[in-house]
mmCIF file of C-alpha atoms and ligand atoms in Angstrom:
data_model
loop_
_atom_site.group_PDB
_atom_site.id
_atom_site.type_symbol
_atom_site.label_atom_id
_atom_site.label_comp_id
_atom_site.label_asym_id
_atom_site.label_seq_id
_atom_site.Cartn_x
_atom_site.Cartn_y
_atom_site.Cartn_z
ATOM 1 C CA MET A 1 -13.728 -42.205 13.715
ATOM 2 C CA SER A 2 -11.689 -39.440 15.290
ATOM 3 C CA ASN A 3 -12.988 -36.012 16.113
ATOM 4 C CA LYS A 4 -12.468 -33.770 13.163
ATOM 5 C CA THR A 5 -12.540 -30.117 12.352
ATOM 6 C CA ILE A 6 -15.915 -28.781 11.385
ATOM 7 C CA GLY A 7 -16.353 -28.015 7.695
ATOM 8 C CA LEU A 8 -17.313 -24.408 7.071
ATOM 9 C CA SER A 9 -20.201 -23.904 4.700
ATOM 10 C CA ASP A 10 -20.449 -20.452 3.140
ATOM 11 C CA ASP A 11 -23.253 -19.579 5.565
ATOM 12 C CA LEU A 12 -21.272 -20.704 8.596
ATOM 13 C CA HIS A 13 -18.153 -18.882 7.431
ATOM 14 C CA GLN A 14 -20.204 -15.716 6.989
ATOM 15 C CA TYR A 15 -21.601 -16.166 10.488
ATOM 16 C CA LEU A 16 -18.071 -16.515 11.862
ATOM 17 C CA LEU A 17 -17.115 -13.270 10.132
ATOM 18 C CA ASP A 18 -20.280 -11.485 11.278
ATOM 19 C CA VAL A 19 -19.925 -12.336 14.946
ATOM 20 C CA SER A 20 -16.160 -12.108 15.360
ATOM 21 C CA VAL A 21 -14.342 -9.892 12.876
ATOM 22 C CA ARG A 22 -13.667 -6.378 14.141
ATOM 23 C CA GLU A 23 -11.767 -5.123 11.125
ATOM 24 C CA PRO A 24 -10.708 -1.494 11.471
ATOM 25 C CA GLU A 25 -11.724 0.857 8.656
ATOM 26 C CA VAL A 26 -8.198 1.167 7.271
ATOM 27 C CA LEU A 27 -7.798 -2.611 7.004
ATOM 28 C CA ARG A 28 -11.240 -2.927 5.464
ATOM 29 C CA ARG A 29 -10.326 -0.377 2.788
ATOM 30 C CA LEU A 30 -6.992 -2.066 2.077
ATOM 31 C CA ARG A 31 -8.679 -5.454 1.759
ATOM 32 C CA ALA A 32 -11.259 -4.037 -0.637
ATOM 33 C CA GLU A 33 -8.583 -2.398 -2.800
ATOM 34 C CA THR A 34 -6.480 -5.567 -2.842
ATOM 35 C CA MET A 35 -9.439 -7.748 -3.823
ATOM 36 C CA ARG A 36 -9.731 -5.662 -7.010
ATOM 37 C CA HIS A 37 -6.109 -6.520 -7.768
ATOM 38 C CA PRO A 38 -5.416 -9.429 -10.183
ATOM 39 C CA MET A 39 -3.379 -11.147 -7.455
ATOM 40 C CA GLY A 40 -5.891 -10.284 -4.720
ATOM 41 C CA GLU A 41 -6.309 -13.925 -3.716
ATOM 42 C CA MET A 42 -2.869 -13.721 -2.115
ATOM 43 C CA GLN A 43 -4.218 -11.491 0.636
ATOM 44 C CA ILE A 44 -4.812 -13.122 4.012
ATOM 45 C CA ALA A 45 -8.348 -13.499 5.354
ATOM 46 C CA PRO A 46 -9.615 -10.899 7.840
ATOM 47 C CA GLU A 47 -10.249 -13.506 10.550
ATOM 48 C CA GLN A 48 -6.643 -14.654 10.088
ATOM 49 C CA GLY A 49 -5.332 -11.115 10.472
ATOM 50 C CA GLN A 50 -7.305 -10.737 13.682
ATOM 51 C CA PHE A 51 -6.066 -14.127 14.918
ATOM 52 C CA MET A 52 -2.478 -13.031 14.306
ATOM 53 C CA GLN A 53 -3.154 -9.834 16.256
ATOM 54 C CA VAL A 54 -4.213 -11.958 19.224
ATOM 55 C CA LEU A 55 -1.054 -14.067 18.880
ATOM 56 C CA VAL A 56 1.144 -10.966 18.766
ATOM 57 C CA ARG A 57 -0.546 -9.572 21.879
ATOM 58 C CA MET A 58 -0.251 -12.915 23.706
ATOM 59 C CA LEU A 59 3.461 -12.998 22.915
ATOM 60 C CA GLY A 60 3.921 -9.439 24.123
ATOM 61 C CA ALA A 61 5.730 -9.042 20.816
ATOM 62 C CA ARG A 62 7.809 -5.980 20.037
ATOM 63 C CA ARG A 63 10.110 -7.164 17.232
ATOM 64 C CA THR A 64 8.476 -9.082 14.380
ATOM 65 C CA LEU A 65 9.381 -10.398 10.932
ATOM 66 C CA GLU A 66 7.319 -10.879 7.818
ATOM 67 C CA VAL A 67 8.329 -12.809 4.696
ATOM 68 C CA GLY A 68 6.006 -11.901 1.820
ATOM 69 C CA THR A 69 4.294 -8.558 2.309
ATOM 70 C CA PHE A 70 2.300 -8.121 -0.938
ATOM 71 C CA THR A 71 -0.074 -5.146 -0.476
ATOM 72 C CA GLY A 72 0.549 -4.968 3.243
ATOM 73 C CA TYR A 73 -2.552 -6.307 5.005
ATOM 74 C CA SER A 74 -0.777 -8.760 7.320
ATOM 75 C CA ALA A 75 2.026 -6.319 8.172
ATOM 76 C CA LEU A 76 -0.565 -3.655 8.964
ATOM 77 C CA ALA A 77 -2.635 -6.018 11.112
ATOM 78 C CA VAL A 78 0.484 -6.976 13.084
ATOM 79 C CA ALA A 79 1.753 -3.393 13.343
ATOM 80 C CA LEU A 80 -1.601 -2.268 14.770
ATOM 81 C CA ALA A 81 -1.251 -4.889 17.539
ATOM 82 C CA LEU A 82 2.291 -3.840 18.494
ATOM 83 C CA PRO A 83 3.285 -1.296 21.124
ATOM 84 C CA ASP A 84 4.388 2.160 19.937
ATOM 85 C CA ASP A 85 8.031 1.082 19.797
ATOM 86 C CA GLY A 86 7.198 -2.176 18.002
ATOM 87 C CA GLN A 87 8.685 -3.135 14.665
ATOM 88 C CA VAL A 88 7.851 -5.264 11.648
ATOM 89 C CA VAL A 89 10.791 -6.097 9.374
ATOM 90 C CA ALA A 90 8.835 -6.761 6.184
ATOM 91 C CA CYS A 91 10.476 -8.637 3.300
ATOM 92 C CA ASP A 92 9.241 -8.508 -0.284
ATOM 93 C CA VAL A 93 10.662 -8.215 -3.796
ATOM 94 C CA ASN A 94 7.827 -6.289 -5.456
ATOM 95 C CA GLU A 95 7.905 -2.477 -5.495
ATOM 96 C CA ALA A 96 4.451 -2.084 -7.063
ATOM 97 C CA TYR A 97 2.567 -4.204 -4.535
ATOM 98 C CA THR A 98 4.379 -2.716 -1.582
ATOM 99 C CA ALA A 99 3.718 0.827 -2.830
ATOM 100 C CA ILE A 100 0.039 0.118 -2.093
ATOM 101 C CA ALA A 101 1.094 -1.207 1.309
ATOM 102 C CA ARG A 102 3.011 1.951 2.180
ATOM 103 C CA ASP A 103 -0.009 4.160 1.455
ATOM 104 C CA TYR A 104 -2.160 2.250 3.923
ATOM 105 C CA TRP A 105 0.559 2.024 6.565
ATOM 106 C CA GLU A 106 0.819 5.824 6.383
ATOM 107 C CA ALA A 107 -2.958 6.215 6.551
ATOM 108 C CA ALA A 108 -3.072 3.984 9.629
ATOM 109 C CA GLY A 109 -0.338 6.000 11.346
ATOM 110 C CA VAL A 110 1.986 3.011 11.809
ATOM 111 C CA ALA A 111 4.410 3.431 8.895
ATOM 112 C CA ASP A 112 7.186 4.121 11.410
ATOM 113 C CA ARG A 113 6.736 0.629 12.838
ATOM 114 C CA ILE A 114 7.288 -1.139 9.501
ATOM 115 C CA ASP A 115 10.774 -1.513 8.039
ATOM 116 C CA LEU A 116 10.223 -2.683 4.446
ATOM 117 C CA ARG A 117 13.196 -4.439 2.851
ATOM 118 C CA ILE A 118 12.915 -4.843 -0.911
ATOM 119 C CA ALA A 119 15.227 -7.781 -1.645
ATOM 120 C CA PRO A 120 15.048 -11.567 -1.766
ATOM 121 C CA ALA A 121 13.948 -12.484 1.760
ATOM 122 C CA LEU A 122 16.655 -15.119 2.221
ATOM 123 C CA GLU A 123 19.211 -12.326 1.745
ATOM 124 C CA THR A 124 17.450 -10.030 4.197
ATOM 125 C CA LEU A 125 17.159 -12.753 6.834
ATOM 126 C CA ASP A 126 20.798 -13.771 6.367
ATOM 127 C CA ALA A 127 21.815 -10.129 6.748
ATOM 128 C CA LEU A 128 19.921 -9.936 10.058
ATOM 129 C CA LEU A 129 21.693 -13.092 11.245
ATOM 130 C CA ASP A 130 25.084 -11.761 10.107
ATOM 131 C CA ASP A 131 24.275 -8.585 12.044
ATOM 132 C CA GLY A 132 24.013 -10.587 15.278
ATOM 133 C CA GLN A 133 20.213 -10.413 15.563
ATOM 134 C CA ALA A 134 19.662 -14.130 16.203
ATOM 135 C CA GLY A 135 17.362 -14.693 19.172
ATOM 136 C CA THR A 136 15.996 -11.134 19.159
ATOM 137 C CA PHE A 137 12.600 -11.441 17.436
ATOM 138 C CA ASP A 138 9.284 -12.402 19.037
ATOM 139 C CA PHE A 139 7.153 -13.343 16.032
ATOM 140 C CA ALA A 140 7.573 -14.181 12.340
ATOM 141 C CA PHE A 141 4.952 -14.614 9.624
ATOM 142 C CA VAL A 142 5.968 -16.557 6.505
ATOM 143 C CA ASP A 143 3.731 -16.145 3.447
ATOM 144 C CA ALA A 144 5.817 -16.124 0.262
ATOM 145 C CA ASP A 145 7.086 -18.502 -2.458
ATOM 146 C CA LYS A 146 6.590 -22.051 -1.231
ATOM 147 C CA ALA A 147 9.835 -23.474 -2.673
ATOM 148 C CA ASN A 148 11.814 -21.407 -0.165
ATOM 149 C CA TYR A 149 9.559 -21.980 2.864
ATOM 150 C CA ASP A 150 12.022 -24.311 4.570
ATOM 151 C CA GLY A 151 14.771 -21.730 4.173
ATOM 152 C CA TYR A 152 12.537 -18.980 5.546
ATOM 153 C CA TYR A 153 11.492 -21.203 8.447
ATOM 154 C CA GLU A 154 15.060 -22.058 9.429
ATOM 155 C CA ARG A 155 16.195 -18.447 9.360
ATOM 156 C CA ALA A 156 13.101 -17.187 11.164
ATOM 157 C CA LEU A 157 13.554 -19.823 13.858
ATOM 158 C CA ALA A 158 17.154 -18.723 14.366
ATOM 159 C CA LEU A 159 16.085 -15.078 14.608
ATOM 160 C CA LEU A 160 13.418 -15.812 17.256
ATOM 161 C CA ARG A 161 13.962 -15.786 20.988
ATOM 162 C CA PRO A 162 12.993 -18.928 22.928
ATOM 163 C CA GLY A 163 9.215 -18.666 23.301
ATOM 164 C CA GLY A 164 8.938 -16.807 19.990
ATOM 165 C CA LEU A 165 6.516 -17.966 17.333
ATOM 166 C CA VAL A 166 6.801 -18.678 13.592
ATOM 167 C CA ALA A 167 3.459 -18.688 11.734
ATOM 168 C CA LEU A 168 3.531 -20.299 8.271
ATOM 169 C CA ASP A 169 0.672 -19.606 5.854
ATOM 170 C CA ASN A 170 -0.952 -21.882 3.242
ATOM 171 C CA MET A 171 0.137 -25.123 4.878
ATOM 172 C CA LEU A 172 -3.025 -26.903 3.625
ATOM 173 C CA ARG A 173 -2.754 -25.534 0.062
ATOM 174 C CA GLY A 174 -6.495 -25.444 -0.532
ATOM 175 C CA GLY A 175 -6.616 -29.178 0.300
ATOM 176 C CA ARG A 176 -4.041 -30.097 -2.350
ATOM 177 C CA VAL A 177 -1.573 -31.426 0.253
ATOM 178 C CA ALA A 178 -3.954 -34.353 0.854
ATOM 179 C CA ASP A 179 -4.672 -35.039 -2.830
ATOM 180 C CA PRO A 180 -2.227 -37.677 -4.127
ATOM 181 C CA SER A 181 -2.887 -36.656 -7.727
ATOM 182 C CA VAL A 182 -1.331 -33.239 -7.042
ATOM 183 C CA ASP A 183 2.442 -33.189 -7.257
ATOM 184 C CA ASP A 184 3.447 -29.680 -8.288
ATOM 185 C CA ALA A 185 6.681 -28.397 -6.798
ATOM 186 C CA ALA A 186 5.015 -25.980 -4.370
ATOM 187 C CA THR A 187 2.696 -28.630 -2.946
ATOM 188 C CA GLN A 188 5.605 -31.075 -2.635
ATOM 189 C CA ALA A 189 7.600 -28.434 -0.765
ATOM 190 C CA ILE A 190 4.763 -27.823 1.690
ATOM 191 C CA ARG A 191 4.186 -31.551 2.242
ATOM 192 C CA ALA A 192 7.889 -32.025 2.959
ATOM 193 C CA LEU A 193 7.916 -29.112 5.379
ATOM 194 C CA ASN A 194 4.795 -30.378 7.174
ATOM 195 C CA GLU A 195 6.514 -33.754 7.664
ATOM 196 C CA LYS A 196 9.706 -32.084 8.839
ATOM 197 C CA LEU A 197 7.856 -29.898 11.337
ATOM 198 C CA ARG A 198 6.035 -32.851 12.852
ATOM 199 C CA ALA A 199 9.422 -34.362 13.771
ATOM 200 C CA ASP A 200 11.124 -31.078 14.716
ATOM 201 C CA ASP A 201 11.843 -31.165 18.449
ATOM 202 C CA ARG A 202 13.042 -27.559 18.493
ATOM 203 C CA ILE A 203 9.426 -26.382 18.476
ATOM 204 C CA HIS A 204 5.959 -26.910 19.875
ATOM 205 C CA LEU A 205 3.628 -27.402 16.895
ATOM 206 C CA SER A 206 0.037 -26.774 15.865
ATOM 207 C CA LEU A 207 -1.393 -26.644 12.339
ATOM 208 C CA VAL A 208 -4.484 -24.462 12.712
ATOM 209 C CA PRO A 209 -7.125 -24.924 9.969
ATOM 210 C CA ILE A 210 -7.905 -21.212 9.708
ATOM 211 C CA ALA A 211 -8.110 -19.794 6.175
ATOM 212 C CA ASP A 212 -5.663 -21.948 4.112
ATOM 213 C CA GLY A 213 -3.955 -23.556 7.104
ATOM 214 C CA LEU A 214 -1.695 -21.639 9.478
ATOM 215 C CA THR A 215 1.086 -23.609 11.152
ATOM 216 C CA LEU A 216 2.255 -22.309 14.498
ATOM 217 C CA ALA A 217 5.794 -23.269 15.514
ATOM 218 C CA LEU A 218 6.622 -22.113 19.027
ATOM 219 C CA LYS A 219 10.379 -22.086 19.612
ATOM 220 C CA LYS A 220 11.490 -24.041 22.679
HETATM 221 CA CA1 LIG B 1 -0.848 -16.786 1.806
#
């Protein structure tokens, strides 16, 4: 039997949160407001936000991308870890969700670091590529509709510099990727992308079992 990742009971997960999460007040308030929202489950976990802050700092990131902003928690977590001249190009299609995001970005004093683009993300990413911005970003976070994940990944990879990192959320789909009885389109898309990434020699790869599975693809 191979070594395997520890299962997190509710008690152990709470312990992990208690001893490691240093969530700033503004993020805590945003998370609480979002959890009252009918779609609140789409928000990333606080330990994941903090993990992404460490990644952004390790990368020395200044220019970052986000695909799927929702109410703004992940963009805010990243923006707070950037230098003063850092930037998040945040892609979403929903004005109502991102209106909540803007309020908290203002409250946190980092609204000037976040460039929200309300349009289909494939269009926004293609526009950045057409504008000659390939190879200029340090970090990208993909957390949107699963059917388009491969398209987001390919564009994000092109926009990254060598040594830049794409992080893809929900790559374990609550365990459904490993359940043969599940064959919905979104799960099929994630399975196909996981298989593709394993064989993709343009990247260094790690699927980290934090929250719902966060794949890290480090561009060679
Ligand atoms: Ca997600």
